[in-house]
């Protein structure tokens, strides 16, 4: 980080030693969840679902910023369905993802421009760029 970096927010969580089969909670008490491994009989969520939820929420925010700059009103029923895959190839684990973006009422060319701008500014998109395969679909 540079000397001019301004931290806007720090999310703080504590996860028990059970990891994928443990629990996590935030320091402010707003998050308190059980964790379960994908495909297990557990009742908790998993890191892939949490990442997908965070990324899709952030991506919608980035689309809102792009729309504001372009003087475009986004519809209330805008949605991003994020799919984050936990994969294994030759014993090595990795992630890949798809963002399925629905913006009813706007021309596909306009939506494509918004999505491209959002993908450049969304912190989750920046963090994954070049690190995992990401496909963005307009639906």
mmCIF file of C-alpha atoms in Angstrom:
data_model
loop_
_atom_site.group_PDB
_atom_site.id
_atom_site.type_symbol
_atom_site.label_atom_id
_atom_site.label_comp_id
_atom_site.label_asym_id
_atom_site.label_seq_id
_atom_site.Cartn_x
_atom_site.Cartn_y
_atom_site.Cartn_z
ATOM 1 C CA UNK A 1 0.000 0.000 0.000
ATOM 2 C CA UNK A 2 1.110 3.527 -0.645
ATOM 3 C CA UNK A 3 1.162 6.441 1.761
ATOM 4 C CA UNK A 4 -1.889 7.921 0.025
ATOM 5 C CA UNK A 5 -4.072 4.827 0.531
ATOM 6 C CA UNK A 6 -7.197 5.584 2.510
ATOM 7 C CA UNK A 7 -8.765 2.532 4.140
ATOM 8 C CA UNK A 8 -12.540 2.930 3.789
ATOM 9 C CA UNK A 9 -13.560 -0.131 5.773
ATOM 10 C CA UNK A 10 -12.022 -3.225 7.332
ATOM 11 C CA UNK A 11 -14.126 -6.354 7.656
ATOM 12 C CA UNK A 12 -12.987 -8.382 10.651
ATOM 13 C CA UNK A 13 -14.008 -11.977 11.215
ATOM 14 C CA UNK A 14 -12.982 -14.861 13.432
ATOM 15 C CA UNK A 15 -13.246 -18.408 12.092
ATOM 16 C CA UNK A 16 -12.900 -21.427 14.366
ATOM 17 C CA UNK A 17 -10.329 -24.134 13.815
ATOM 18 C CA UNK A 18 -13.001 -26.279 12.152
ATOM 19 C CA UNK A 19 -12.460 -24.170 9.017
ATOM 20 C CA UNK A 20 -14.925 -25.352 6.389
ATOM 21 C CA UNK A 21 -16.776 -27.255 9.106
ATOM 22 C CA UNK A 22 -16.531 -24.587 11.776
ATOM 23 C CA UNK A 23 -18.126 -21.223 12.385
ATOM 24 C CA UNK A 24 -17.341 -17.599 11.645
ATOM 25 C CA UNK A 25 -18.444 -14.348 13.208
ATOM 26 C CA UNK A 26 -17.648 -10.695 12.709
ATOM 27 C CA UNK A 27 -16.328 -8.382 15.395
ATOM 28 C CA UNK A 28 -19.488 -6.242 15.185
ATOM 29 C CA UNK A 29 -21.843 -9.220 15.570
ATOM 30 C CA UNK A 30 -23.572 -8.708 12.222
ATOM 31 C CA UNK A 31 -22.218 -11.962 10.819
ATOM 32 C CA UNK A 32 -22.565 -15.179 12.807
ATOM 33 C CA UNK A 33 -22.649 -18.268 10.622
ATOM 34 C CA UNK A 34 -22.036 -21.980 10.639
ATOM 35 C CA UNK A 35 -19.754 -23.323 7.923
ATOM 36 C CA UNK A 36 -20.029 -26.648 6.128
ATOM 37 C CA UNK A 37 -17.961 -28.226 3.389
ATOM 38 C CA UNK A 38 -19.620 -28.130 -0.050
ATOM 39 C CA UNK A 39 -21.653 -31.268 -0.617
ATOM 40 C CA UNK A 40 -21.610 -32.286 3.037
ATOM 41 C CA UNK A 41 -24.677 -32.902 5.188
ATOM 42 C CA UNK A 42 -23.837 -29.807 7.254
ATOM 43 C CA UNK A 43 -26.326 -26.968 7.559
ATOM 44 C CA UNK A 44 -23.879 -24.092 7.149
ATOM 45 C CA UNK A 45 -22.734 -22.081 4.167
ATOM 46 C CA UNK A 46 -19.296 -22.373 2.576
ATOM 47 C CA UNK A 47 -16.539 -19.996 1.481
ATOM 48 C CA UNK A 48 -17.519 -20.241 -2.186
ATOM 49 C CA UNK A 49 -21.080 -19.090 -1.438
ATOM 50 C CA UNK A 50 -19.808 -16.257 0.746
ATOM 51 C CA UNK A 51 -17.367 -15.132 -1.946
ATOM 52 C CA UNK A 52 -20.100 -15.296 -4.601
ATOM 53 C CA UNK A 53 -22.453 -13.185 -2.449
ATOM 54 C CA UNK A 54 -19.802 -10.580 -1.703
ATOM 55 C CA UNK A 55 -18.627 -10.337 -5.297
ATOM 56 C CA UNK A 56 -22.125 -10.039 -6.776
ATOM 57 C CA UNK A 57 -23.094 -7.337 -4.262
ATOM 58 C CA UNK A 58 -19.912 -5.379 -4.940
ATOM 59 C CA UNK A 59 -20.318 -5.804 -8.703
ATOM 60 C CA UNK A 60 -23.815 -4.297 -8.555
ATOM 61 C CA UNK A 61 -22.352 -1.341 -6.664
ATOM 62 C CA UNK A 62 -19.677 -0.919 -9.341
ATOM 63 C CA UNK A 63 -22.379 -1.040 -12.026
ATOM 64 C CA UNK A 64 -24.214 1.706 -10.143
ATOM 65 C CA UNK A 65 -21.110 3.896 -10.181
ATOM 66 C CA UNK A 66 -20.638 3.294 -13.905
ATOM 67 C CA UNK A 67 -24.318 4.019 -14.599
ATOM 68 C CA UNK A 68 -24.086 7.279 -12.664
ATOM 69 C CA UNK A 69 -21.129 8.421 -14.744
ATOM 70 C CA UNK A 70 -23.012 7.483 -17.918
ATOM 71 C CA UNK A 71 -26.233 9.187 -16.702
ATOM 72 C CA UNK A 72 -28.142 5.896 -16.950
ATOM 73 C CA UNK A 73 -30.825 4.830 -14.477
ATOM 74 C CA UNK A 74 -30.501 1.187 -13.494
ATOM 75 C CA UNK A 75 -33.713 -0.800 -13.079
ATOM 76 C CA UNK A 76 -34.734 -1.953 -9.608
ATOM 77 C CA UNK A 77 -34.760 -5.577 -10.768
ATOM 78 C CA UNK A 78 -31.078 -5.587 -11.787
ATOM 79 C CA UNK A 79 -29.474 -8.844 -10.593
ATOM 80 C CA UNK A 80 -26.126 -10.590 -10.622
ATOM 81 C CA UNK A 81 -26.095 -14.350 -10.108
ATOM 82 C CA UNK A 82 -22.557 -15.320 -9.185
ATOM 83 C CA UNK A 83 -21.302 -18.880 -9.510
ATOM 84 C CA UNK A 84 -17.976 -19.724 -7.879
ATOM 85 C CA UNK A 85 -16.615 -23.203 -8.570
ATOM 86 C CA UNK A 86 -14.175 -24.984 -6.283
ATOM 87 C CA UNK A 87 -12.119 -27.122 -8.659
ATOM 88 C CA UNK A 88 -9.353 -29.695 -8.444
ATOM 89 C CA UNK A 89 -6.910 -30.649 -11.168
ATOM 90 C CA UNK A 90 -4.131 -33.115 -10.443
ATOM 91 C CA UNK A 91 -4.478 -32.559 -6.688
ATOM 92 C CA UNK A 92 -4.347 -28.749 -6.899
ATOM 93 C CA UNK A 93 -7.383 -26.751 -5.772
ATOM 94 C CA UNK A 94 -8.458 -23.570 -7.542
ATOM 95 C CA UNK A 95 -11.483 -21.384 -8.191
ATOM 96 C CA UNK A 96 -13.266 -20.288 -11.337
ATOM 97 C CA UNK A 97 -16.319 -18.084 -11.617
ATOM 98 C CA UNK A 98 -19.198 -16.825 -13.694
ATOM 99 C CA UNK A 99 -21.155 -13.627 -13.187
ATOM 100 C CA UNK A 100 -24.581 -13.798 -14.837
ATOM 101 C CA UNK A 101 -25.820 -10.224 -15.141
ATOM 102 C CA UNK A 102 -29.470 -9.339 -15.768
ATOM 103 C CA UNK A 103 -30.421 -5.730 -16.478
ATOM 104 C CA UNK A 104 -33.988 -5.736 -17.833
ATOM 105 C CA UNK A 105 -35.060 -2.785 -19.940
ATOM 106 C CA UNK A 106 -31.633 -1.665 -21.138
ATOM 107 C CA UNK A 107 -30.165 -2.330 -24.565
ATOM 108 C CA UNK A 108 -27.566 -5.149 -24.567
ATOM 109 C CA UNK A 109 -24.869 -2.781 -25.875
ATOM 110 C CA UNK A 110 -25.452 -0.419 -22.939
ATOM 111 C CA UNK A 111 -25.409 -3.306 -20.456
ATOM 112 C CA UNK A 112 -22.168 -4.590 -21.986
ATOM 113 C CA UNK A 113 -20.551 -1.167 -21.522
ATOM 114 C CA UNK A 114 -21.757 -1.008 -17.903
ATOM 115 C CA UNK A 115 -20.497 -4.521 -17.173
ATOM 116 C CA UNK A 116 -17.082 -3.808 -18.686
ATOM 117 C CA UNK A 117 -16.745 -0.634 -16.614
ATOM 118 C CA UNK A 118 -17.887 -2.424 -13.450
ATOM 119 C CA UNK A 119 -15.429 -5.262 -14.025
ATOM 120 C CA UNK A 120 -12.604 -2.695 -14.184
ATOM 121 C CA UNK A 121 -13.598 -0.952 -10.932
ATOM 122 C CA UNK A 122 -15.086 -3.679 -8.697
ATOM 123 C CA UNK A 123 -12.490 -4.606 -6.040
ATOM 124 C CA UNK A 124 -13.460 -8.305 -6.246
ATOM 125 C CA UNK A 125 -12.970 -8.276 -10.015
ATOM 126 C CA UNK A 126 -9.604 -6.588 -9.545
ATOM 127 C CA UNK A 127 -8.561 -9.156 -6.927
ATOM 128 C CA UNK A 128 -9.422 -12.087 -9.191
ATOM 129 C CA UNK A 129 -8.126 -10.638 -12.476
ATOM 130 C CA UNK A 130 -5.361 -12.869 -13.802
ATOM 131 C CA UNK A 131 -5.766 -15.226 -10.842
ATOM 132 C CA UNK A 132 -8.878 -17.213 -11.756
ATOM 133 C CA UNK A 133 -10.923 -17.781 -14.888
ATOM 134 C CA UNK A 134 -13.931 -15.438 -14.913
ATOM 135 C CA UNK A 135 -16.754 -15.365 -17.452
ATOM 136 C CA UNK A 136 -19.369 -12.618 -17.458
ATOM 137 C CA UNK A 137 -22.646 -13.470 -19.152
ATOM 138 C CA UNK A 138 -25.447 -11.058 -20.004
ATOM 139 C CA UNK A 139 -28.709 -12.881 -19.312
#
